[in-house]
Amino acid sequence: MNGDEARPGPLCLVTGATGYIGGRLVPELLDAGFRVRCLVRSPSRLRDHPWAREVEVAAADVCDADSVDRAMEGVDIAYYLVHSLGTGRDFEKTDREAARVFGGRARAAGVRRIVYLGGLTPQGVPERELSPHLRSRTEVGRILLGSGVPTTVLRAAVIIGSGSASFEMLRYLTERLPVMVTPSWVHTRIQPIAVRDVLRVLVGSATMPEEVNRAFDIGGPDVLTYRDMMIRYAAVADLPPRVILSVPVLTPGLSSLWVGLVTPVPRSIARPLTESLRHEVVCHEHGIEEYVPSPAGHPVPFDEAVRLALRRVREARVTTRWSSASLPGAPSDPLPTDPGWAGGSLYSDRRQILVDAPREALWRVIEGIGGDNGWYSLPLAWAARGWLDRLAGGVGLRRGRRDAQRLRVGDSLDFWRVEEIEPGHLLRLRAEMRLPGLAWLEMYAEGNGDGASRYRQRALFHPHGLLGHAYWWSVSPFHAAVFGGMARNIARAAARYESARQEEHRTAR
């Protein structure tokens, strides 16, 4: 174990810290003054989190009583945020055994409270008729409530936030299919909840009175069908209205295959989620308000929750996950540890090449790109793209650049805008041409020793709707010539610049 031992406050044990909710809960607990210990099987998976050095880490498996015993030492509140969804057919058995171990070891360690995030279940439906996913979540909650440790079970339906499997399924279905033939479960009523509200209630549950040992329904202010959510997502994302036709013939298995064809969400996760969508999941009580009252503006309405989940894209910024930066973000934002299919589609073209010149010479060429210096590949193609952009009402290539040698953040550069610059290392440009999506171009200069350097180049495109995907695939055959040629010619220009500089130096001597 390691971490900041001097941090005051009760000690919280967070299981599932590498998961969607756990990874976002930890910084919220730290901000609230708690100490945090993360129980993970692979501690190395925490290293990309910006808060990794502020927590203790316990390497343990929730099914291994001995390792859980060690992780429970001195713990005041234990958050149970793990489940075996997507790991195989025996996930119900695995979840049952893990819950029994966790509850028993928490009681033996004198833990004051267990907080568990489960699933919202339909009222009046026998447990045996629930989907395996919801049935398992219900059983785990019951085991923890009977553990002898005061337990808060929070039952939520669809969580709205970038990285949530349910939200990502909604995102991809809506963005990729302007016309949909859907299963009948699109008419099932659901009460979604913003991830911000889930985290707020999770943190607030840590201070519940000792006598509280019960389950609470939690949800947002809107009760919607899945069809309603797709239509409203499209409106918030500025997509054309979606045409949604439902048919009764798609079984849960066929539904998951359909979802798998349209979205990158793994079938092992999509199937239990789609099976659960046949049940109406609406809050039937609001007892949580007595213990964790909602502040002004909460719970967050559905449209605002979607807007927050799309916030990084709306601000036209490369997201944390996309840029591989370890920057703290809002709870609705992607994290570096989210699965590759989370955060929406992002296409990329990557190039790198060794340069026979030092990094300083390479950076000189990178910073001088555009304007009269051009873009180092197929000038006619770049000119044609500029003409097409002007015909579509865009800025084209007419803006040039402010200074022939130097760039600064905010400068216009032909039909790009300088979004970020790290002198001597990184130039990131955001496209301002007319596109069915958002695009960036990144250029890196890196030292490679012995007077050489390495040039790295990355073109990124976040498509907007089906037209955005079609655009990327229509132009990708030309990337080898455009972007590949650009990388090669920048490397050659840097070598020529360095050769001329050395010749000038010799002549001066």
XYZ file of C-alpha atoms in Angstrom, residues 57-494:
438
model
C -3.436 0.931 -3.345
C -4.286 -2.602 -2.199
C -3.671 -5.419 -4.668
C -6.532 -7.839 -4.044
C -9.257 -9.946 -5.632
C -12.775 -9.571 -4.218
C -13.179 -13.358 -4.405
C -10.046 -13.946 -2.287
C -10.900 -13.558 1.406
C -7.292 -13.230 2.574
C -6.440 -10.372 0.204
C -9.743 -8.634 0.991
C -8.940 -8.963 4.710
C -5.706 -7.046 4.220
C -7.417 -4.383 2.104
C -10.099 -3.854 4.797
C -7.669 -2.921 7.579
C -8.683 0.421 9.117
C -11.464 1.038 6.573
C -14.481 3.109 7.615
C -16.619 3.002 4.446
C -16.380 0.330 1.762
C -17.686 1.002 -1.755
C -18.665 -2.100 -3.686
C -18.597 -1.185 -7.388
C -17.562 -4.434 -9.043
C -19.552 -6.915 -11.081
C -18.717 -9.678 -13.515
C -20.821 -8.433 -16.428
C -19.187 -9.405 -19.686
C -16.803 -11.972 -18.181
C -18.724 -15.146 -19.062
C -21.836 -17.238 -18.454
C -21.169 -17.790 -14.755
C -21.161 -14.106 -13.836
C -24.121 -14.561 -11.458
C -22.236 -17.194 -9.462
C -19.052 -15.093 -9.430
C -20.952 -11.999 -8.257
C -22.676 -13.999 -5.522
C -19.430 -15.411 -4.145
C -17.632 -12.065 -4.311
C -20.449 -10.277 -2.453
C -20.407 -12.884 0.324
C -16.647 -12.558 0.744
C -16.783 -8.762 0.720
C -19.653 -8.498 3.193
C -18.140 -11.060 5.561
C -14.681 -9.494 5.547
C -16.163 -5.989 6.003
C -18.033 -7.165 9.096
C -14.908 -8.844 10.519
C -12.881 -5.652 9.958
C -15.419 -3.429 11.721
C -16.302 -1.410 8.619
C -18.972 1.183 9.479
C -20.840 1.157 6.156
C -20.963 -0.574 2.783
C -22.206 1.425 -0.212
C -23.258 -0.571 -3.272
C -24.380 0.688 -6.688
C -26.832 -1.788 -8.195
C -29.545 -1.755 -10.819
C -33.037 -0.327 -10.712
C -35.570 -3.172 -10.847
C -39.182 -3.195 -12.062
C -41.898 -3.237 -9.440
C -44.050 -6.353 -9.155
C -41.822 -8.572 -11.338
C -40.683 -11.791 -9.605
C -36.911 -11.967 -9.276
C -36.761 -15.183 -11.302
C -38.280 -13.333 -14.297
C -35.674 -10.563 -14.305
C -32.862 -10.538 -16.819
C -29.716 -12.284 -15.500
C -28.002 -8.891 -15.239
C -30.702 -7.304 -13.066
C -31.247 -10.530 -11.131
C -27.567 -10.640 -10.189
C -27.522 -6.981 -9.164
C -30.567 -7.572 -6.947
C -29.015 -10.650 -5.341
C -25.738 -8.854 -4.590
C -27.657 -6.024 -2.908
C -29.562 -8.503 -0.765
C -26.352 -10.289 0.296
C -24.684 -7.037 1.346
C -27.780 -5.837 3.221
C -27.677 -9.086 5.179
C -23.941 -8.941 5.896
C -24.276 -7.411 9.350
C -22.679 -4.152 8.167
C -25.035 -1.159 7.680
C -25.411 -0.988 3.923
C -26.692 1.536 1.417
C -27.850 -0.026 -1.843
C -28.363 2.525 -4.624
C -30.422 1.299 -7.556
C -29.917 3.155 -10.844
C -31.070 2.548 -14.420
C -29.229 3.992 -17.441
C -26.346 6.248 -16.382
C -25.743 9.190 -18.726
C -22.061 10.045 -19.087
C -19.253 9.461 -21.557
C -17.826 5.991 -20.866
C -20.991 4.443 -19.430
C -21.745 1.289 -21.435
C -25.464 2.122 -21.551
C -24.766 5.665 -22.729
C -22.219 4.546 -25.326
C -24.766 2.093 -26.749
C -27.293 4.954 -26.992
C -24.658 7.244 -28.538
C -23.568 4.854 -31.291
C -27.071 3.687 -32.213
C -28.319 7.261 -32.541
C -25.292 8.713 -34.332
C -24.795 5.890 -36.821
C -28.385 5.101 -37.810
C -30.578 7.891 -39.212
C -33.226 5.220 -39.906
C -33.602 2.337 -37.450
C -35.625 -0.857 -37.366
C -35.503 -1.582 -33.649
C -36.692 -4.181 -31.132
C -39.887 -3.525 -29.206
C -37.870 -2.611 -26.095
C -37.432 0.895 -27.526
C -40.888 1.561 -26.035
C -39.854 0.498 -22.507
C -39.973 3.316 -19.959
C -36.649 4.176 -18.284
C -35.594 6.769 -15.713
C -32.001 7.677 -16.657
C -29.669 9.510 -14.299
C -26.660 11.750 -14.927
C -23.327 10.395 -13.721
C -22.887 13.601 -11.695
C -25.938 12.710 -9.626
C -24.782 9.117 -9.162
C -21.435 10.330 -7.801
C -23.091 12.964 -5.620
C -25.309 10.334 -3.983
C -22.448 7.841 -3.626
C -20.344 10.392 -1.744
C -23.300 11.505 0.383
C -24.098 7.909 1.342
C -20.819 7.668 3.266
C -22.250 9.787 6.096
C -25.647 8.114 6.520
C -26.748 7.345 10.109
C -25.648 3.963 11.425
C -29.206 2.618 11.636
C -29.813 3.009 7.887
C -29.659 -0.392 6.174
C -31.782 -0.289 3.047
C -32.027 0.164 -0.710
C -32.837 3.438 -2.472
C -34.041 4.108 -6.012
C -32.118 6.908 -7.692
C -32.957 8.559 -11.010
C -33.119 11.795 -12.914
C -36.224 13.974 -13.313
C -37.236 12.500 -16.704
C -39.033 9.213 -17.395
C -38.489 8.347 -21.070
C -38.719 5.441 -23.459
C -35.512 4.327 -25.152
C -36.998 5.770 -28.345
C -37.477 9.112 -26.585
C -33.841 9.051 -25.457
C -32.579 8.452 -29.009
C -34.730 11.254 -30.412
C -33.655 13.691 -27.691
C -29.980 12.665 -27.986
C -30.157 13.445 -31.715
C -31.606 16.875 -30.969
C -28.926 17.725 -28.397
C -26.164 16.471 -30.727
C -27.547 18.558 -33.638
C -28.260 15.450 -35.710
C -31.158 15.278 -38.171
C -34.368 13.774 -36.706
C -34.146 9.983 -36.456
C -36.737 7.642 -38.013
C -37.334 4.765 -35.581
C -39.482 1.752 -36.471
C -39.916 -1.034 -33.942
C -40.673 -4.693 -34.653
C -41.524 -7.441 -32.149
C -39.381 -10.193 -33.715
C -35.947 -9.280 -32.370
C -35.132 -11.494 -29.379
C -32.537 -10.370 -26.786
C -29.944 -12.498 -28.559
C -30.743 -11.010 -31.956
C -30.908 -7.544 -30.388
C -27.395 -7.909 -29.006
C -26.155 -9.073 -32.428
C -27.820 -6.015 -33.992
C -26.223 -3.730 -31.407
C -22.877 -5.458 -32.009
C -23.079 -4.785 -35.746
C -23.845 -1.099 -35.269
C -21.762 -0.258 -32.206
C -18.299 -1.192 -30.885
C -19.770 -2.120 -27.467
C -18.695 -5.765 -26.905
C -21.481 -8.320 -27.320
C -20.682 -9.766 -23.874
C -21.771 -6.409 -22.432
C -24.437 -5.486 -24.996
C -26.419 -8.701 -24.526
C -27.111 -8.402 -20.776
C -27.856 -4.695 -21.220
C -30.350 -5.285 -24.035
C -31.939 -8.166 -22.099
C -32.516 -5.761 -19.203
C -34.192 -3.209 -21.475
C -37.323 -5.345 -21.688
C -38.090 -4.297 -18.111
C -39.568 -0.939 -17.137
C -37.114 0.658 -14.703
C -38.617 3.676 -12.995
C -38.071 4.956 -9.444
C -40.908 3.984 -7.101
C -39.627 5.787 -4.020
C -37.470 8.826 -3.291
C -36.188 8.073 0.195
C -32.658 9.068 -0.751
C -33.701 12.743 -0.522
C -34.017 12.414 3.274
C -30.333 11.548 3.616
C -28.728 13.108 0.517
C -30.879 16.104 -0.461
C -30.570 17.365 -4.028
C -29.023 20.845 -4.342
C -30.333 23.404 -6.818
C -30.061 22.154 -10.387
C -30.137 18.498 -9.378
C -31.021 15.901 -10.368
C -29.766 16.906 -13.805
C -32.373 16.671 -16.627
C -31.710 14.200 -19.446
C -30.952 16.781 -22.140
C -28.450 18.571 -19.911
C -26.837 15.256 -18.942
C -26.320 14.445 -22.631
C -24.992 17.939 -23.258
C -22.466 17.461 -20.454
C -21.461 14.062 -21.821
C -20.775 15.693 -25.193
C -19.151 18.756 -23.623
C -15.577 18.145 -24.737
C -16.702 17.674 -28.317
C -18.936 20.772 -28.186
C -15.958 22.797 -26.998
C -14.011 21.388 -29.955
C -11.273 20.095 -27.711
C -9.346 16.853 -28.062
C -10.612 14.849 -25.107
C -8.458 13.496 -22.319
C -8.611 9.967 -23.662
C -7.984 11.021 -27.247
C -4.938 13.108 -26.445
C -3.654 10.640 -23.814
C -3.229 13.483 -21.357
C -3.513 12.959 -17.589
C -5.668 15.982 -16.970
C -8.552 15.983 -14.502
C -11.924 16.529 -16.129
C -15.574 16.704 -15.205
C -17.348 13.467 -14.173
C -19.123 13.376 -17.547
C -15.828 13.450 -19.494
C -13.904 10.439 -20.815
C -10.967 9.079 -18.792
C -7.698 7.637 -20.129
C -8.649 4.271 -18.609
C -12.079 4.044 -20.260
C -12.376 1.193 -22.788
C -11.392 1.955 -26.343
C -15.015 1.937 -27.509
C -16.027 4.674 -25.035
C -16.173 8.376 -25.844
C -17.597 8.147 -29.348
C -15.908 7.355 -32.651
C -12.512 8.803 -33.351
C -10.680 8.040 -36.574
C -6.959 8.651 -36.807
C -4.125 8.593 -39.290
C -0.701 8.247 -37.624
C 2.703 8.730 -39.209
C 6.241 8.868 -37.860
C 9.624 9.140 -39.497
C 13.260 9.510 -38.468
C 14.746 12.876 -39.385
C 18.391 13.467 -40.232
C 18.404 16.754 -38.339
C 18.215 17.832 -34.695
C 14.865 18.537 -33.063
C 15.426 22.298 -33.270
C 15.606 22.148 -37.071
C 12.552 19.929 -37.269
C 10.585 22.292 -35.025
C 11.564 25.243 -37.215
C 9.879 23.533 -40.179
C 6.805 22.509 -38.151
C 6.263 26.011 -36.792
C 6.654 27.490 -40.273
C 3.998 25.312 -41.903
C 1.127 26.771 -43.932
C 0.720 30.153 -45.573
C 3.365 30.785 -48.223
C 5.326 27.714 -47.042
C 2.429 25.387 -47.902
C 1.625 21.978 -46.421
C 4.497 19.900 -47.812
C 2.394 17.524 -49.925
C 0.345 17.672 -53.126
C -0.118 21.464 -53.345
C -2.874 21.039 -55.920
C -4.846 18.752 -53.558
C -4.596 21.264 -50.711
C -5.614 24.085 -53.057
C -8.582 22.055 -54.316
C -9.660 21.371 -50.724
C -9.485 25.113 -50.056
C -11.616 25.911 -53.112
C -14.211 23.315 -52.118
C -14.336 24.756 -48.626
C -14.968 28.263 -49.977
C -17.726 26.943 -52.256
C -19.355 25.403 -49.162
C -19.168 28.747 -47.336
C -15.968 28.038 -45.416
C -12.804 30.092 -45.040
C -10.643 28.144 -47.502
C -6.908 28.813 -47.609
C -7.198 32.567 -47.979
C -6.333 33.483 -44.364
C -2.674 32.446 -44.525
C -0.788 33.085 -41.293
C -0.121 36.057 -38.989
C 3.666 35.633 -38.832
C 5.879 33.779 -41.292
C 8.037 32.154 -38.563
C 6.162 32.100 -35.242
C 2.814 30.741 -34.098
C 0.807 31.268 -30.945
C -2.368 29.713 -29.525
C -5.419 31.169 -31.259
C -3.661 32.076 -34.527
C -5.516 31.294 -37.741
C -3.487 29.191 -40.148
C -5.204 28.818 -43.526
C -8.310 26.752 -42.693
C -6.886 25.655 -39.321
C -6.675 27.291 -35.900
C -3.739 26.836 -33.500
C -5.302 25.073 -30.519
C -2.185 24.142 -28.575
C 1.520 24.740 -28.896
C 4.408 23.444 -26.814
C 7.479 25.228 -28.226
C 9.986 22.789 -29.607
C 7.653 19.800 -29.206
C 3.945 19.976 -30.183
C 1.735 21.890 -32.596
C -1.982 21.013 -32.527
C -4.281 22.504 -35.126
C -8.090 22.376 -35.117
C -9.828 22.384 -38.503
C -12.143 25.288 -39.291
C -13.080 24.060 -42.752
C -16.631 22.850 -43.424
C -16.714 19.211 -42.295
C -19.324 16.708 -41.060
C -17.407 16.415 -37.807
C -14.417 17.797 -35.928
C -10.801 17.399 -37.042
C -7.355 18.026 -35.596
C -3.809 17.768 -36.917
C -0.976 17.174 -34.448
C 2.745 17.466 -35.245
C 5.459 16.441 -32.790
C 9.218 17.010 -32.793
C 11.123 14.559 -30.590
C 14.831 14.142 -29.924
C 16.386 10.892 -31.079
C 20.061 11.329 -30.089
C 23.214 11.799 -32.178
C 21.917 14.928 -33.867
C 18.811 13.190 -35.241
C 15.137 13.522 -34.342
C 11.794 11.835 -34.825
C 8.735 13.420 -36.438
C 5.306 12.190 -35.348
C 2.093 13.240 -36.995
C -1.506 12.441 -36.092
C -4.671 13.441 -37.947
C -7.850 12.968 -35.879
C -11.476 13.066 -36.982
C -14.579 12.867 -34.791
C -17.480 12.169 -37.183
C -20.868 13.828 -36.811
C -23.585 11.366 -37.731
C -23.525 8.861 -40.577
C -22.343 11.539 -43.030
C -19.212 12.011 -40.917
C -18.344 8.315 -41.104
C -18.979 8.301 -44.854
C -16.729 11.354 -45.267
C -13.802 9.706 -43.460
C -14.004 6.499 -45.487
C -14.329 8.428 -48.738
C -11.113 10.411 -48.152
C -9.044 7.779 -46.312
C -7.721 6.198 -49.574
C -5.894 9.495 -50.222
C -4.266 9.714 -46.782
C -1.129 7.816 -47.789
C -0.394 10.413 -50.450
C -1.489 13.467 -48.451
C -0.413 12.696 -44.883
C 2.343 10.222 -45.747
C 3.855 12.650 -48.235
C 3.529 15.450 -45.713
C 5.564 13.540 -43.104
C 8.296 12.622 -45.595
C 8.593 16.135 -46.982
C 8.696 17.769 -43.548
C 11.559 15.419 -42.643
C 13.403 16.342 -45.846
C 12.797 20.050 -45.298
C 14.247 19.802 -41.780
